[in-house]
Short mmCIF file of C-alpha atoms and ligand atoms in Angstrom, two decimals:
data_model
loop_
_atom_site.label_atom_id
_atom_site.label_comp_id
_atom_site.label_asym_id
_atom_site.label_seq_id
_atom_site.Cartn_x
_atom_site.Cartn_y
_atom_site.Cartn_z
CA MET V 1 9.16 -1.75 -21.54
CA ILE V 2 8.86 1.58 -19.65
CA VAL V 3 6.99 1.68 -16.32
CA ALA V 4 6.09 4.82 -14.49
CA VAL V 5 5.86 5.42 -10.72
CA LEU V 6 3.90 8.60 -10.09
CA GLY V 7 4.78 9.99 -6.67
CA ALA V 8 8.07 8.09 -6.51
CA SER V 9 9.43 10.42 -3.83
CA GLY V 10 7.08 8.99 -1.23
CA GLU V 11 7.69 6.00 1.05
CA LEU V 12 5.79 3.44 -1.05
CA GLY V 13 6.77 5.03 -4.36
CA THR V 14 10.48 4.82 -3.72
CA LEU V 15 10.12 1.15 -2.70
CA VAL V 16 8.13 0.45 -5.84
CA VAL V 17 11.00 2.00 -7.89
CA GLU V 18 13.49 -0.17 -6.02
CA ALA V 19 11.49 -3.33 -6.41
CA LEU V 20 11.13 -2.67 -10.17
CA LEU V 21 14.91 -2.25 -10.40
CA THR V 22 15.93 -5.16 -8.27
CA LYS V 23 13.10 -7.78 -8.71
CA THR V 24 12.10 -7.28 -12.32
CA ASN V 25 13.92 -6.98 -15.67
CA VAL V 26 12.04 -3.93 -16.82
CA ASN V 27 14.12 -1.82 -19.17
CA THR V 28 13.20 1.60 -17.85
CA VAL V 29 11.67 2.78 -14.64
CA ARG V 30 10.44 6.34 -14.80
CA ALA V 31 10.22 7.96 -11.40
CA VAL V 32 7.69 10.87 -11.78
CA VAL V 33 8.18 13.43 -9.10
CA ARG V 34 7.89 17.16 -8.27
CA LYS V 35 11.41 17.00 -7.00
CA SER V 36 13.96 14.17 -6.60
CA THR V 37 15.11 12.82 -3.22
CA GLU V 38 18.30 11.48 -1.71
CA GLN V 39 16.90 7.86 -1.98
CA LEU V 40 16.05 8.27 -5.66
CA ASN V 41 19.40 9.83 -6.40
CA ALA V 42 21.07 6.85 -4.68
CA LEU V 43 19.03 4.42 -6.79
CA LYS V 44 19.95 6.48 -9.87
CA ALA V 45 23.66 6.18 -8.97
CA SER V 46 23.44 2.38 -8.88
CA HIS V 47 20.98 1.84 -11.77
CA ASP V 48 21.73 4.76 -13.98
CA ARG V 49 20.73 3.28 -17.32
CA ARG V 50 17.39 1.81 -16.08
CA LEU V 51 16.10 4.70 -13.86
CA ASP V 52 14.92 7.87 -15.39
CA ILE V 53 13.85 10.54 -12.89
CA ALA V 54 11.23 12.78 -14.54
CA ILE V 55 10.59 16.06 -12.68
CA VAL V 56 7.12 17.11 -13.65
CA ASP V 57 4.81 20.05 -13.23
CA TYR V 58 1.46 18.37 -12.55
CA ASP V 59 -0.36 21.51 -13.78
CA SER V 60 1.32 21.20 -17.19
CA PRO V 61 -0.26 18.73 -19.65
CA ALA V 62 2.83 18.98 -21.77
CA SER V 63 5.07 18.10 -18.86
CA LEU V 64 2.89 15.01 -18.13
CA ASP V 65 2.94 14.04 -21.85
CA ILE V 66 6.78 14.02 -21.72
CA ALA V 67 6.78 11.94 -18.53
CA LEU V 68 4.28 9.45 -19.88
CA ALA V 69 5.58 9.06 -23.39
CA GLY V 70 6.02 5.39 -24.25
CA VAL V 71 4.91 4.17 -20.85
CA TYR V 72 3.40 0.70 -20.63
CA SER V 73 1.94 0.88 -17.13
CA ALA V 74 1.79 3.41 -14.26
CA VAL V 75 1.15 3.35 -10.56
CA SER V 76 0.13 6.34 -8.50
CA THR V 77 1.49 6.33 -5.02
CA LEU V 78 0.42 9.83 -4.17
CA GLN V 79 -0.88 10.62 -0.75
CA GLY V 80 -3.29 13.43 0.14
CA MET V 81 -6.82 14.50 0.47
CA ARG V 82 -9.36 15.31 -2.26
CA PRO V 83 -7.14 17.74 -4.24
CA VAL V 84 -4.50 15.06 -4.62
CA LEU V 85 -6.37 11.69 -4.46
CA ILE V 86 -9.20 12.78 -6.59
CA ASP V 87 -8.41 15.95 -8.55
CA LEU V 88 -4.73 15.20 -9.27
CA GLN V 89 -5.16 11.49 -9.72
CA SER V 90 -7.93 12.15 -12.22
CA LYS V 91 -5.69 14.44 -14.18
CA LEU V 92 -2.92 11.72 -14.20
CA LEU V 93 -5.32 8.98 -15.19
CA SER V 94 -6.52 11.13 -18.12
CA ALA V 95 -2.96 11.87 -19.14
CA CYS V 96 -2.20 8.12 -18.98
CA ILE V 97 -5.19 7.30 -21.20
CA LYS V 98 -4.20 10.12 -23.58
CA ASN V 99 -0.63 8.56 -23.77
CA ASN V 100 -1.94 5.10 -24.39
CA VAL V 101 -0.67 3.66 -21.03
CA LYS V 102 -2.16 0.17 -20.74
CA ARG V 103 -2.50 -0.25 -17.07
CA PHE V 104 -3.15 2.21 -14.17
CA ILE V 105 -2.86 1.27 -10.47
CA PRO V 106 -4.47 3.95 -8.28
CA SER V 107 -3.07 4.97 -4.90
CA ASP V 108 -5.41 2.82 -2.78
CA PHE V 109 -3.08 0.47 -0.81
CA ALA V 110 -5.52 0.16 2.07
CA TYR V 111 -8.52 -2.00 2.95
CA ASP V 112 -10.93 -2.84 0.23
CA PHE V 113 -13.73 -0.74 1.59
CA ILE V 114 -16.08 -1.44 -1.30
CA SER V 115 -15.86 -5.17 -1.58
CA VAL V 116 -15.78 -5.69 2.20
CA ALA V 117 -18.99 -3.93 2.40
CA LYS V 118 -20.50 -5.89 -0.48
CA LEU V 119 -19.40 -9.09 1.17
CA ASN V 120 -21.73 -8.07 3.84
CA TYR V 121 -19.19 -7.97 6.67
CA ALA V 122 -20.55 -4.54 7.50
CA GLU V 123 -24.23 -3.99 8.33
CA THR V 124 -24.29 -0.69 6.64
CA PRO V 125 -22.92 -0.61 3.05
CA ARG V 126 -20.25 2.11 3.38
CA GLY V 127 -18.34 1.03 0.35
CA TYR V 128 -17.78 3.97 -1.97
CA ASN V 129 -14.54 5.10 -3.38
CA HIS V 130 -14.82 8.55 -4.85
CA PHE V 131 -11.78 8.14 -7.07
CA HIS V 132 -12.92 4.83 -8.45
CA GLU V 133 -16.21 6.46 -9.41
CA ALA V 134 -14.31 9.36 -11.02
CA ALA V 135 -12.07 6.89 -12.83
CA LYS V 136 -14.99 4.95 -14.26
CA ALA V 137 -16.39 8.18 -15.76
CA ILE V 138 -13.00 9.25 -17.09
CA ILE V 139 -12.29 5.93 -18.73
CA ALA V 140 -15.89 5.70 -20.15
CA SER V 141 -15.79 9.15 -21.58
CA SER V 142 -12.28 8.65 -23.11
CA GLY V 143 -13.65 5.99 -25.52
CA LYS V 144 -10.32 4.16 -24.90
CA SER V 145 -9.49 1.22 -22.63
CA ILE V 146 -7.09 1.05 -19.83
CA GLU V 147 -6.69 -1.58 -17.15
CA PHE V 148 -7.66 0.12 -13.87
CA ILE V 149 -6.48 -2.21 -11.06
CA PRO V 150 -6.45 -1.17 -7.37
CA ILE V 151 -4.37 -3.22 -4.93
CA SER V 152 -5.77 -3.65 -1.44
CA ILE V 153 -3.31 -4.52 1.34
CA GLY V 154 -5.05 -3.89 4.64
CA MET V 155 -2.84 -1.95 6.92
CA PHE V 156 0.75 -1.03 6.35
CA MET V 157 2.33 -3.55 8.83
CA ASP V 158 5.35 -1.32 9.38
CA LEU V 159 3.21 1.33 11.01
CA PHE V 160 1.42 -1.18 13.31
CA PRO V 161 3.96 -1.15 16.20
CA THR V 162 4.88 2.55 15.75
CA ASP V 163 3.57 5.70 17.42
CA THR V 164 1.98 6.67 14.16
CA PHE V 165 -0.97 4.31 14.61
CA GLN V 166 -0.89 3.97 18.37
CA ILE V 167 -2.37 0.48 18.22
CA MET V 168 0.32 -0.96 20.40
CA ASP V 169 0.80 0.48 23.78
CA TRP V 170 4.41 -0.45 24.63
CA ASN V 171 4.12 0.72 28.22
CA LYS V 172 0.92 -0.96 29.18
CA LYS V 173 1.68 -3.96 26.91
CA TYR V 174 -1.60 -3.69 25.12
CA VAL V 175 -2.62 -4.47 21.52
CA GLY V 176 -5.43 -2.09 21.02
CA TYR V 177 -8.55 -3.01 19.03
CA PHE V 178 -12.03 -1.76 18.33
CA GLY V 179 -14.91 -4.15 18.07
CA ASP V 180 -13.93 -7.76 18.46
CA GLU V 181 -10.66 -9.24 19.71
CA ASP V 182 -11.22 -12.39 17.54
CA THR V 183 -11.88 -10.69 14.27
CA LYS V 184 -8.87 -11.16 11.94
CA GLN V 185 -7.35 -8.04 10.34
CA GLU V 186 -4.84 -7.83 7.50
CA PHE V 187 -1.35 -6.40 7.35
CA THR V 188 1.24 -6.00 4.64
CA THR V 189 4.64 -4.34 4.74
CA TYR V 190 5.49 -1.40 2.48
CA ARG V 191 8.25 -3.59 0.92
CA ASN V 192 6.02 -6.60 0.11
CA THR V 193 3.31 -4.22 -1.26
CA ALA V 194 6.03 -2.64 -3.55
CA GLU V 195 7.20 -6.04 -4.64
CA PHE V 196 3.74 -7.15 -5.69
CA THR V 197 2.99 -3.83 -7.34
CA ALA V 198 6.17 -4.11 -9.41
CA ARG V 199 5.07 -7.48 -10.66
CA VAL V 200 1.69 -6.15 -11.65
CA LEU V 201 3.28 -3.23 -13.40
CA THR V 202 5.53 -5.43 -15.49
CA ASP V 203 3.06 -8.16 -16.29
CA PRO V 204 3.36 -8.35 -20.05
CA LYS V 205 -0.10 -10.02 -20.50
CA PRO V 206 -3.54 -8.31 -20.13
CA ILE V 207 -4.75 -8.71 -16.58
CA THR V 208 -8.38 -9.84 -16.45
CA LYS V 209 -8.70 -9.19 -12.62
CA THR V 210 -10.21 -5.89 -11.72
CA HIS V 211 -8.76 -5.70 -8.20
CA PHE V 212 -5.90 -7.41 -6.37
CA HIS V 213 -6.13 -8.35 -2.66
CA ILE V 214 -2.90 -9.21 -0.87
CA ALA V 215 -2.12 -9.52 2.82
CA GLY V 216 1.26 -10.46 4.23
CA HIS V 217 -0.36 -11.61 7.47
CA GLN V 218 -3.88 -12.04 8.84
CA ALA V 219 -4.44 -12.17 12.52
CA SER V 220 -6.88 -11.13 15.25
CA PRO V 221 -5.90 -8.76 18.07
CA LYS V 222 -5.81 -11.76 20.41
CA GLU V 223 -3.59 -13.74 18.09
CA LEU V 224 -1.37 -10.70 17.62
CA ALA V 225 -0.99 -10.30 21.38
CA ALA V 226 0.09 -13.91 21.70
CA LEU V 227 2.60 -13.71 18.73
CA ILE V 228 4.00 -10.48 20.10
CA SER V 229 4.36 -11.86 23.58
CA GLU V 230 6.34 -14.75 22.10
CA ALA V 231 8.55 -12.43 19.91
CA THR V 232 9.42 -10.06 22.71
CA GLY V 233 9.36 -12.40 25.77
CA GLU V 234 6.92 -9.91 27.41
CA THR V 235 3.20 -10.48 28.13
CA PHE V 236 0.98 -8.41 25.86
CA VAL V 237 -2.82 -8.57 25.79
CA ALA V 238 -5.53 -7.51 23.40
CA HIS V 239 -7.24 -4.46 24.89
CA GLN V 240 -10.45 -2.67 23.93
CA ALA V 241 -9.37 0.83 22.89
CA LEU V 242 -11.37 3.64 24.34
CA SER V 243 -10.25 6.43 22.06
CA LEU V 244 -9.56 6.65 18.34
CA PRO V 245 -5.91 7.14 17.74
CA PHE V 246 -6.22 7.43 14.03
CA ALA V 247 -8.99 8.81 11.83
CA GLY V 248 -10.91 6.00 10.33
CA MET V 249 -9.64 3.22 12.62
CA ASP V 250 -13.08 2.86 14.09
CA VAL V 251 -14.57 2.27 10.68
CA ILE V 252 -11.87 -0.29 9.85
CA TRP V 253 -11.71 -2.25 13.00
CA GLY V 254 -14.92 -1.41 14.82
CA ASN V 255 -17.69 -2.59 12.52
CA GLY V 256 -16.95 -6.31 12.44
CA TRP V 257 -15.07 -5.93 9.17
CA SER V 258 -12.53 -8.71 8.96
CA ALA V 259 -9.72 -9.61 6.66
CA TRP V 260 -10.31 -10.64 3.06
CA PRO V 261 -11.03 -14.38 2.82
CA LYS V 262 -7.53 -15.96 2.95
CA GLU V 263 -8.30 -18.41 0.10
CA LYS V 264 -9.22 -15.51 -2.06
CA LEU V 265 -5.98 -13.60 -1.59
CA ASP V 266 -3.75 -12.97 -4.67
CA ASN V 267 -0.47 -13.32 -2.79
CA ASP V 268 0.71 -16.14 -5.07
CA TYR V 269 -0.78 -14.64 -8.31
CA TYR V 270 2.76 -14.52 -9.76
CA GLY V 271 3.79 -17.73 -7.99
CA PRO V 272 5.46 -18.03 -4.62
CA VAL V 273 7.98 -15.32 -5.33
CA ILE V 274 7.40 -13.01 -2.48
CA GLU V 275 8.52 -13.80 1.07
CA TRP V 276 5.67 -12.29 3.20
CA THR V 277 6.86 -10.63 6.37
CA GLN V 278 4.79 -11.46 9.47
CA VAL V 279 3.58 -8.95 12.06
CA GLN V 280 5.72 -10.37 14.84
CA ASP V 281 8.90 -9.81 12.73
CA VAL V 282 8.13 -6.21 12.40
CA VAL V 283 7.28 -5.93 16.08
CA LYS V 284 10.53 -7.63 16.94
CA THR V 285 12.47 -5.10 14.88
CA GLU V 286 10.64 -2.24 16.62
CA TYR V 287 11.19 -3.82 19.97
CA GLU V 288 14.98 -4.11 19.41
CA LEU V 289 15.14 -0.48 18.16
CA ARG V 290 13.12 0.72 21.22
CA LYS V 291 15.57 -0.98 23.50
CA LYS V 292 18.32 1.09 21.85
CA GLY V 293 16.29 4.33 21.96
CA LEU V 294 15.83 4.18 18.24
CA ALA V 295 12.06 3.60 17.81
CA GLY V 296 10.62 4.40 14.56
CA LYS V 297 13.99 4.23 12.72
CA ASP V 298 14.35 2.15 9.55
CA LYS V 299 10.71 1.11 9.74
CA PHE V 300 10.54 0.58 6.05
CA LYS V 301 13.40 -1.93 5.97
CA ASN V 302 11.00 -4.71 7.08
N1 NAP E 401 -3.02 1.01 4.50
C1 NAP E 401 -2.27 1.88 5.33
O1 NAP E 401 -2.05 1.50 6.50
C2 NAP E 401 -1.70 3.05 4.77
C3 NAP E 401 -0.90 3.93 5.53
C4 NAP E 401 -0.33 5.00 4.98
C5 NAP E 401 -0.50 5.30 3.64
N2 NAP E 401 -1.33 4.49 2.90
C6 NAP E 401 -1.52 4.67 1.47
O2 NAP E 401 -0.40 4.33 0.72
C7 NAP E 401 -0.12 5.16 -0.43
C8 NAP E 401 1.26 5.78 -0.43
O3 NAP E 401 1.46 6.41 0.85
P1 NAP E 401 2.98 6.85 1.36
O4 NAP E 401 3.06 6.57 2.77
O5 NAP E 401 4.00 6.19 0.41
O6 NAP E 401 2.84 8.41 1.10
P2 NAP E 401 4.04 9.50 1.25
O7 NAP E 401 5.20 8.91 1.69
O8 NAP E 401 3.40 10.62 2.08
O9 NAP E 401 4.18 10.04 -0.19
C9 NAP E 401 3.30 10.82 -0.81
C10 NAP E 401 3.65 11.16 -2.29
O10 NAP E 401 2.54 12.01 -2.67
C11 NAP E 401 3.18 13.23 -3.28
N3 NAP E 401 2.28 14.34 -3.07
C12 NAP E 401 1.76 14.69 -1.95
N4 NAP E 401 1.04 15.87 -2.13
C13 NAP E 401 1.13 16.13 -3.44
C14 NAP E 401 0.61 17.13 -4.26
N5 NAP E 401 -0.08 18.14 -3.77
N6 NAP E 401 1.02 17.17 -5.55
C15 NAP E 401 1.82 16.21 -6.07
N7 NAP E 401 2.32 15.20 -5.34
C16 NAP E 401 1.99 15.24 -3.99
C17 NAP E 401 4.46 13.34 -2.53
O11 NAP E 401 5.31 14.23 -3.32
P3 NAP E 401 6.36 15.24 -2.73
O12 NAP E 401 7.45 14.29 -2.30
O13 NAP E 401 6.76 16.04 -3.92
O14 NAP E 401 5.71 15.95 -1.63
C18 NAP E 401 5.01 11.90 -2.40
O15 NAP E 401 5.53 11.52 -3.56
C19 NAP E 401 -1.26 6.25 -0.29
O16 NAP E 401 -2.33 5.81 -1.15
C20 NAP E 401 -1.71 6.20 1.11
O17 NAP E 401 -3.06 6.58 1.29
C21 NAP E 401 -1.89 3.38 3.49
#
C-alpha cells in the first residue's frame, strides 16, 4: 500500500508522515511537497525504504500523476486561503480521482462547522464549507467514486496556551472565552490528530462513515481554569474576552456552539490505540518552558 501526504512539509503533514512510519505498517509513505524540509530529510534518513519524498509542481498535471501513481489513499494538510484550500485542493482531488486513489481526507482539521450548525447549537445555520461543496461537484462530475472523509478535531490543543491564539493570558492568569464559561469546547493535539489520520489512511476496508469527529479533550473555560490551576499551582480564572485575538474565534466560541457530543466521538474507532493528551498536560509543558524563557518551543511534541 502507498499512502500520500499532500503538504507534508507543514506541521500536521510532517507529523502524519511520522505517524504513518512509526504507528502503521504501510509499505510506502509518499510525502508530496513543493520542497523538502529538514524534518522530512531526517525521517527519510531513518526510514529510507518506506519514505518517498515527491517534489511536485502543483501546476503540472503530469507531475501530480507521477506523485499519485499507485496511491491507495491521500490526505491534504495544506494551509492557506481560497487559492490553496479551494482552488489547489480541487486540483488535487481531481488528480486523485484520475489516479484511482480510493480515499481523500481534505485539509479541514478544525471544528465541524456544518454539522454543529445542523445539530442546532447555533441559532443561525452558518454551516457551509466551500471546499466540501466543490468536492461534491468534482466527484459527481467525474463519474468515479472516492471516499471523501473530513476529520474534525476542534482546536489544535498545542496552540491553546501559546501566544498564537492568545486564549490564555499568562500574566493576568486568565483563560479567555467568548459566550459562556460553561460551554464545553474541544481540543486535540497535532500529534493525536496525525495518529488518527494515519489510521484512517491505512484502513484497508472501505469506510462507510462520511466524517470523523475526534477530540482529545473536551472542557469548558471554567473547567479549563480549574485544571490549569491544578497543573501549574497558580490560580487561573475563566475570563470573558473583550477583543477577538484570532479571526473566527468569536464564531467558534461565541455563539453557544459546544463540543461534539462525547458519546458520538470516533476516538476509539480503531480501538483504544491512541493515548489522548489532555489540555492540562500541554499547558504544563508550556508553563515549564515559559519558566525557562523558552515559550513556544517544542509545542508539537505534545
Ligand atoms: N483547528 C485548529 O486549531 C487549527 C489551527 C491551525 C491549522 N489548522 C488546520 O490544520 C491544517 C494543517 O495546518 P498546519 O498548521 O499543518 O499548516 P502549515 O504548517 O502552515 O503547513 C501548510 C502546508 O501547506 C503548504 N502550502 C501553503 N501554501 C501553499 C501553496 N500556495 N501551494 C502549495 N502548498 C502550499 C505548505 O507548503 P510549503 O512548505 O511548500 O510552503 C505546507 O506544506 C490546515 O487545514 C489548517 O487550516 C487548524
